[in-house]
């Protein structure tokens, strides 16, 4: 029996190195150790040996069984290690290797315009605060002089959120109250941000768009300061001196309030396609901050005054780049984006 076992062991040790996958190894192991495997069949004869033989041969066969099992384990580990080596060699990528020109992207046109606006305000000594996208009824409406019954609420179709009084900001003026309450005086802050209105989308209206708000509060701030700031910003963005004109207008959070037009930078006021032949581009709302709004923010309107203005950034980008449909901005169309 020992001789048969020795022969089997030799066969196994010769064959094992030639096996290169775990699947093959399992099949071969089964043919040796399985229910009808070669070794199992040989070991079935042990029960017929005499007691003395069982003591010697039995122990030897057991040792051989263990050593064959160990040989299978070693081969199994070697196959795993070889597989890892092979994957390392085939999947290795040198991330420091110079790549071919893949056409690296660039900033979205809206981001480019936001940065230009921020640069202009930074030069004028403003600090930048980003507008909160989720706010509440108090900050978005009540605190800026738009009480519940006010018709101006209907002009800004609102996305109401779960929870009492939570809304998506409909305008960047929703940041005013928080800034008045948390900022030391004087205040000179510009607030770009994304706002939302539950509106039908068309070429000039989006339900998700960007606005920029600017607020200044100090002692002795006047309408003239506001006009100068607006003109400086618009000239910076247009890349040339522009004129502005103000028309009386109504916003609940300012008094007096006005709408601002600026002279068309494309035709210098003579009339063209962009300004629809008028020489002027209607652009934004502005005004002196309403005393109620200052008071609600904890600022005494008898001591301090200020101005605020706000405009749509999508509209500015459309004017600047001659884009005729606002829906392009939220459309991930690479052919459109590559133009800027
Ligand atoms: C406001 O939102 C005021 N908070 C602006 C303001 C601030 C006035 C401070 C006075 C003082 P209005 O609703 O008009 O105002 O929106 C301002 C600008 O946002 C518009 O001129 C327009 O450019 C842009 N806008 C408004 N609705 C949309 C829309 N649905 N899609 C794209 N842009 C819009």
PDB file of C-alpha atoms in Angstrom, residues 4-154:
ATOM      1  CA  UNK A   4       1.091   2.653  -4.268  1.00  0.00           C
ATOM      2  CA  UNK A   5       0.877   5.762  -2.168  1.00  0.00           C
ATOM      3  CA  UNK A   6       4.461   6.734  -3.017  1.00  0.00           C
ATOM      4  CA  UNK A   7       3.709   6.376  -6.707  1.00  0.00           C
ATOM      5  CA  UNK A   8       0.587   8.514  -6.348  1.00  0.00           C
ATOM      6  CA  UNK A   9       2.530  11.167  -4.452  1.00  0.00           C
ATOM      7  CA  UNK A  10       5.157  11.311  -7.201  1.00  0.00           C
ATOM      8  CA  UNK A  11       2.454  11.669  -9.847  1.00  0.00           C
ATOM      9  CA  UNK A  12       0.771  14.470  -7.948  1.00  0.00           C
ATOM     10  CA  UNK A  13       4.004  16.381  -7.278  1.00  0.00           C
ATOM     11  CA  UNK A  14       4.940  16.137 -10.950  1.00  0.00           C
ATOM     12  CA  UNK A  15       1.560  17.274 -12.208  1.00  0.00           C
ATOM     13  CA  UNK A  16       0.891  20.172  -9.777  1.00  0.00           C
ATOM     14  CA  UNK A  17       3.411  22.687 -11.229  1.00  0.00           C
ATOM     15  CA  UNK A  18       1.741  22.332 -14.629  1.00  0.00           C
ATOM     16  CA  UNK A  19      -1.628  23.500 -13.274  1.00  0.00           C
ATOM     17  CA  UNK A  20      -2.066  27.265 -13.746  1.00  0.00           C
ATOM     18  CA  UNK A  21      -5.673  28.103 -12.789  1.00  0.00           C
ATOM     19  CA  UNK A  22      -7.751  27.627  -9.644  1.00  0.00           C
ATOM     20  CA  UNK A  23     -10.491  25.920 -11.687  1.00  0.00           C
ATOM     21  CA  UNK A  24      -8.085  23.235 -12.968  1.00  0.00           C
ATOM     22  CA  UNK A  25      -6.657  22.821  -9.475  1.00  0.00           C
ATOM     23  CA  UNK A  26     -10.096  22.196  -7.931  1.00  0.00           C
ATOM     24  CA  UNK A  27     -10.901  19.553 -10.548  1.00  0.00           C
ATOM     25  CA  UNK A  28      -7.563  17.807 -10.014  1.00  0.00           C
ATOM     26  CA  UNK A  29      -7.844  17.948  -6.214  1.00  0.00           C
ATOM     27  CA  UNK A  30     -11.254  16.358  -6.459  1.00  0.00           C
ATOM     28  CA  UNK A  31      -9.840  13.521  -8.546  1.00  0.00           C
ATOM     29  CA  UNK A  32      -7.397  12.766  -5.680  1.00  0.00           C
ATOM     30  CA  UNK A  33      -9.254  13.643  -2.461  1.00  0.00           C
ATOM     31  CA  UNK A  34     -12.896  13.454  -3.662  1.00  0.00           C
ATOM     32  CA  UNK A  35     -15.401  10.778  -2.712  1.00  0.00           C
ATOM     33  CA  UNK A  36     -14.138   8.462  -5.448  1.00  0.00           C
ATOM     34  CA  UNK A  37     -10.708  10.085  -5.661  1.00  0.00           C
ATOM     35  CA  UNK A  38      -7.533   8.029  -6.117  1.00  0.00           C
ATOM     36  CA  UNK A  39      -6.267   8.642  -2.588  1.00  0.00           C
ATOM     37  CA  UNK A  40      -9.671   8.005  -1.050  1.00  0.00           C
ATOM     38  CA  UNK A  41      -9.886   4.698  -2.851  1.00  0.00           C
ATOM     39  CA  UNK A  42      -6.428   3.644  -1.567  1.00  0.00           C
ATOM     40  CA  UNK A  43      -7.234   4.691   1.987  1.00  0.00           C
ATOM     41  CA  UNK A  44     -10.383   2.579   1.981  1.00  0.00           C
ATOM     42  CA  UNK A  45      -8.007  -0.445   2.213  1.00  0.00           C
ATOM     43  CA  UNK A  46      -6.669   0.671   5.637  1.00  0.00           C
ATOM     44  CA  UNK A  47      -9.632  -0.807   7.435  1.00  0.00           C
ATOM     45  CA  UNK A  48      -8.605  -4.304   6.214  1.00  0.00           C
ATOM     46  CA  UNK A  49      -5.085  -4.096   7.717  1.00  0.00           C
ATOM     47  CA  UNK A  50      -4.089  -5.877  10.924  1.00  0.00           C
ATOM     48  CA  UNK A  51      -3.818  -3.850  14.122  1.00  0.00           C
ATOM     49  CA  UNK A  52       0.017  -3.776  13.935  1.00  0.00           C
ATOM     50  CA  UNK A  53      -0.069  -2.689  10.261  1.00  0.00           C
ATOM     51  CA  UNK A  54      -2.639  -0.064  11.032  1.00  0.00           C
ATOM     52  CA  UNK A  55      -0.252   1.446  13.599  1.00  0.00           C
ATOM     53  CA  UNK A  56       2.637   1.824  11.147  1.00  0.00           C
ATOM     54  CA  UNK A  57       1.050   2.012   7.703  1.00  0.00           C
ATOM     55  CA  UNK A  58      -1.960   3.940   8.992  1.00  0.00           C
ATOM     56  CA  UNK A  59       0.264   6.685  10.379  1.00  0.00           C
ATOM     57  CA  UNK A  60       2.366   6.817   7.198  1.00  0.00           C
ATOM     58  CA  UNK A  61      -0.707   7.107   4.989  1.00  0.00           C
ATOM     59  CA  UNK A  62      -2.086   9.856   7.152  1.00  0.00           C
ATOM     60  CA  UNK A  63       1.184  11.796   6.950  1.00  0.00           C
ATOM     61  CA  UNK A  64       1.180  11.393   3.191  1.00  0.00           C
ATOM     62  CA  UNK A  65      -2.395  12.628   2.948  1.00  0.00           C
ATOM     63  CA  UNK A  66      -1.453  15.738   4.938  1.00  0.00           C
ATOM     64  CA  UNK A  67       1.629  16.423   2.859  1.00  0.00           C
ATOM     65  CA  UNK A  68      -0.343  16.081  -0.409  1.00  0.00           C
ATOM     66  CA  UNK A  69      -3.005  18.473   0.929  1.00  0.00           C
ATOM     67  CA  UNK A  70      -0.222  20.934   1.827  1.00  0.00           C
ATOM     68  CA  UNK A  71       1.207  20.624  -1.711  1.00  0.00           C
ATOM     69  CA  UNK A  72      -2.224  21.559  -3.141  1.00  0.00           C
ATOM     70  CA  UNK A  73      -2.433  24.571  -0.780  1.00  0.00           C
ATOM     71  CA  UNK A  74       1.016  25.791  -1.803  1.00  0.00           C
ATOM     72  CA  UNK A  75       0.092  25.472  -5.490  1.00  0.00           C
ATOM     73  CA  UNK A  76      -3.152  27.360  -4.861  1.00  0.00           C
ATOM     74  CA  UNK A  77      -1.276  30.251  -3.240  1.00  0.00           C
ATOM     75  CA  UNK A  78       1.249  30.291  -6.089  1.00  0.00           C
ATOM     76  CA  UNK A  79      -1.567  30.506  -8.674  1.00  0.00           C
ATOM     77  CA  UNK A  80      -3.156  33.468  -6.771  1.00  0.00           C
ATOM     78  CA  UNK A  81       0.177  35.271  -6.578  1.00  0.00           C
ATOM     79  CA  UNK A  82       0.804  34.724 -10.310  1.00  0.00           C
ATOM     80  CA  UNK A  83      -2.650  36.152 -11.124  1.00  0.00           C
ATOM     81  CA  UNK A  84      -1.953  39.272  -9.072  1.00  0.00           C
ATOM     82  CA  UNK A  85       1.427  39.695 -10.790  1.00  0.00           C
ATOM     83  CA  UNK A  86      -0.165  39.343 -14.187  1.00  0.00           C
ATOM     84  CA  UNK A  87      -2.901  41.921 -13.414  1.00  0.00           C
ATOM     85  CA  UNK A  88      -0.346  44.362 -12.025  1.00  0.00           C
ATOM     86  CA  UNK A  89       1.678  44.046 -15.204  1.00  0.00           C
ATOM     87  CA  UNK A  90      -1.308  44.350 -17.583  1.00  0.00           C
ATOM     88  CA  UNK A  91      -3.307  47.022 -15.700  1.00  0.00           C
ATOM     89  CA  UNK A  92      -0.453  49.285 -14.656  1.00  0.00           C
ATOM     90  CA  UNK A  93      -0.817  52.868 -15.780  1.00  0.00           C
ATOM     91  CA  UNK A  94       1.867  55.476 -15.456  1.00  0.00           C
ATOM     92  CA  UNK A  95      -0.199  58.451 -14.312  1.00  0.00           C
ATOM     93  CA  UNK A  96       2.792  60.745 -14.725  1.00  0.00           C
ATOM     94  CA  UNK A  97       3.071  59.929 -18.430  1.00  0.00           C
ATOM     95  CA  UNK A  98       2.373  63.037 -20.605  1.00  0.00           C
ATOM     96  CA  UNK A  99      -1.022  62.696 -22.307  1.00  0.00           C
ATOM     97  CA  UNK A 100      -2.108  63.732 -25.763  1.00  0.00           C
ATOM     98  CA  UNK A 101      -4.199  66.935 -26.023  1.00  0.00           C
ATOM     99  CA  UNK A 102      -7.689  65.900 -24.906  1.00  0.00           C
ATOM    100  CA  UNK A 103      -9.249  69.360 -25.172  1.00  0.00           C
ATOM    101  CA  UNK A 104      -9.342  70.451 -21.533  1.00  0.00           C
ATOM    102  CA  UNK A 105     -12.620  72.178 -20.515  1.00  0.00           C
ATOM    103  CA  UNK A 106     -13.095  75.733 -19.357  1.00  0.00           C
ATOM    104  CA  UNK A 107     -15.358  77.723 -17.094  1.00  0.00           C
ATOM    105  CA  UNK A 108     -19.066  77.857 -17.913  1.00  0.00           C
ATOM    106  CA  UNK A 109     -20.063  81.225 -19.462  1.00  0.00           C
ATOM    107  CA  UNK A 110     -22.173  82.035 -16.375  1.00  0.00           C
ATOM    108  CA  UNK A 111     -19.209  81.352 -14.094  1.00  0.00           C
ATOM    109  CA  UNK A 112     -17.021  83.568 -16.276  1.00  0.00           C
ATOM    110  CA  UNK A 113     -19.515  86.423 -15.970  1.00  0.00           C
ATOM    111  CA  UNK A 114     -19.902  85.934 -12.200  1.00  0.00           C
ATOM    112  CA  UNK A 115     -16.112  86.163 -11.853  1.00  0.00           C
ATOM    113  CA  UNK A 116     -15.998  89.388 -13.908  1.00  0.00           C
ATOM    114  CA  UNK A 117     -18.749  90.925 -11.775  1.00  0.00           C
ATOM    115  CA  UNK A 118     -16.971  89.844  -8.581  1.00  0.00           C
ATOM    116  CA  UNK A 119     -13.680  91.324  -9.831  1.00  0.00           C
ATOM    117  CA  UNK A 120     -15.324  94.671 -10.481  1.00  0.00           C
ATOM    118  CA  UNK A 121     -16.897  94.780  -7.008  1.00  0.00           C
ATOM    119  CA  UNK A 122     -13.725  93.580  -5.314  1.00  0.00           C
ATOM    120  CA  UNK A 123     -11.844  96.476  -6.898  1.00  0.00           C
ATOM    121  CA  UNK A 124     -14.461  98.834  -5.405  1.00  0.00           C
ATOM    122  CA  UNK A 125     -13.813  97.406  -1.936  1.00  0.00           C
ATOM    123  CA  UNK A 126     -16.842  95.105  -1.663  1.00  0.00           C
ATOM    124  CA  UNK A 127     -16.692  91.734   0.035  1.00  0.00           C
ATOM    125  CA  UNK A 128     -18.361  88.701  -1.556  1.00  0.00           C
ATOM    126  CA  UNK A 129     -21.019  86.556   0.158  1.00  0.00           C
ATOM    127  CA  UNK A 130     -22.694  83.673  -1.620  1.00  0.00           C
ATOM    128  CA  UNK A 131     -26.488  83.601  -1.534  1.00  0.00           C
ATOM    129  CA  UNK A 132     -28.241  80.729   0.291  1.00  0.00           C
ATOM    130  CA  UNK A 133     -30.312  78.594  -2.065  1.00  0.00           C
ATOM    131  CA  UNK A 134     -32.610  77.351   0.704  1.00  0.00           C
ATOM    132  CA  UNK A 135     -34.054  80.064   2.904  1.00  0.00           C
ATOM    133  CA  UNK A 136     -37.365  80.861   4.559  1.00  0.00           C
ATOM    134  CA  UNK A 137     -40.461  82.956   4.110  1.00  0.00           C
ATOM    135  CA  UNK A 138     -39.278  85.493   6.670  1.00  0.00           C
ATOM    136  CA  UNK A 139     -35.929  86.265   5.010  1.00  0.00           C
ATOM    137  CA  UNK A 140     -37.211  85.996   1.442  1.00  0.00           C
ATOM    138  CA  UNK A 141     -40.345  88.111   1.964  1.00  0.00           C
ATOM    139  CA  UNK A 142     -41.284  89.525   5.396  1.00  0.00           C
ATOM    140  CA  UNK A 143     -37.848  90.885   6.291  1.00  0.00           C
ATOM    141  CA  UNK A 144     -37.624  92.756   2.984  1.00  0.00           C
ATOM    142  CA  UNK A 145     -40.962  94.493   3.419  1.00  0.00           C
ATOM    143  CA  UNK A 146     -43.111  91.976   1.523  1.00  0.00           C
ATOM    144  CA  UNK A 147     -45.738  90.918   4.106  1.00  0.00           C
ATOM    145  CA  UNK A 148     -48.084  87.958   3.491  1.00  0.00           C
ATOM    146  CA  UNK A 149     -50.868  89.932   1.853  1.00  0.00           C
ATOM    147  CA  UNK A 150     -48.486  91.850  -0.456  1.00  0.00           C
ATOM    148  CA  UNK A 151     -49.137  91.380  -4.205  1.00  0.00           C
ATOM    149  CA  UNK A 152     -45.370  91.348  -4.876  1.00  0.00           C
ATOM    150  CA  UNK A 153     -45.346  87.798  -3.491  1.00  0.00           C
ATOM    151  CA  UNK A 154     -47.358  86.693  -6.501  1.00  0.00           C
TER     152      UNK A 154
END
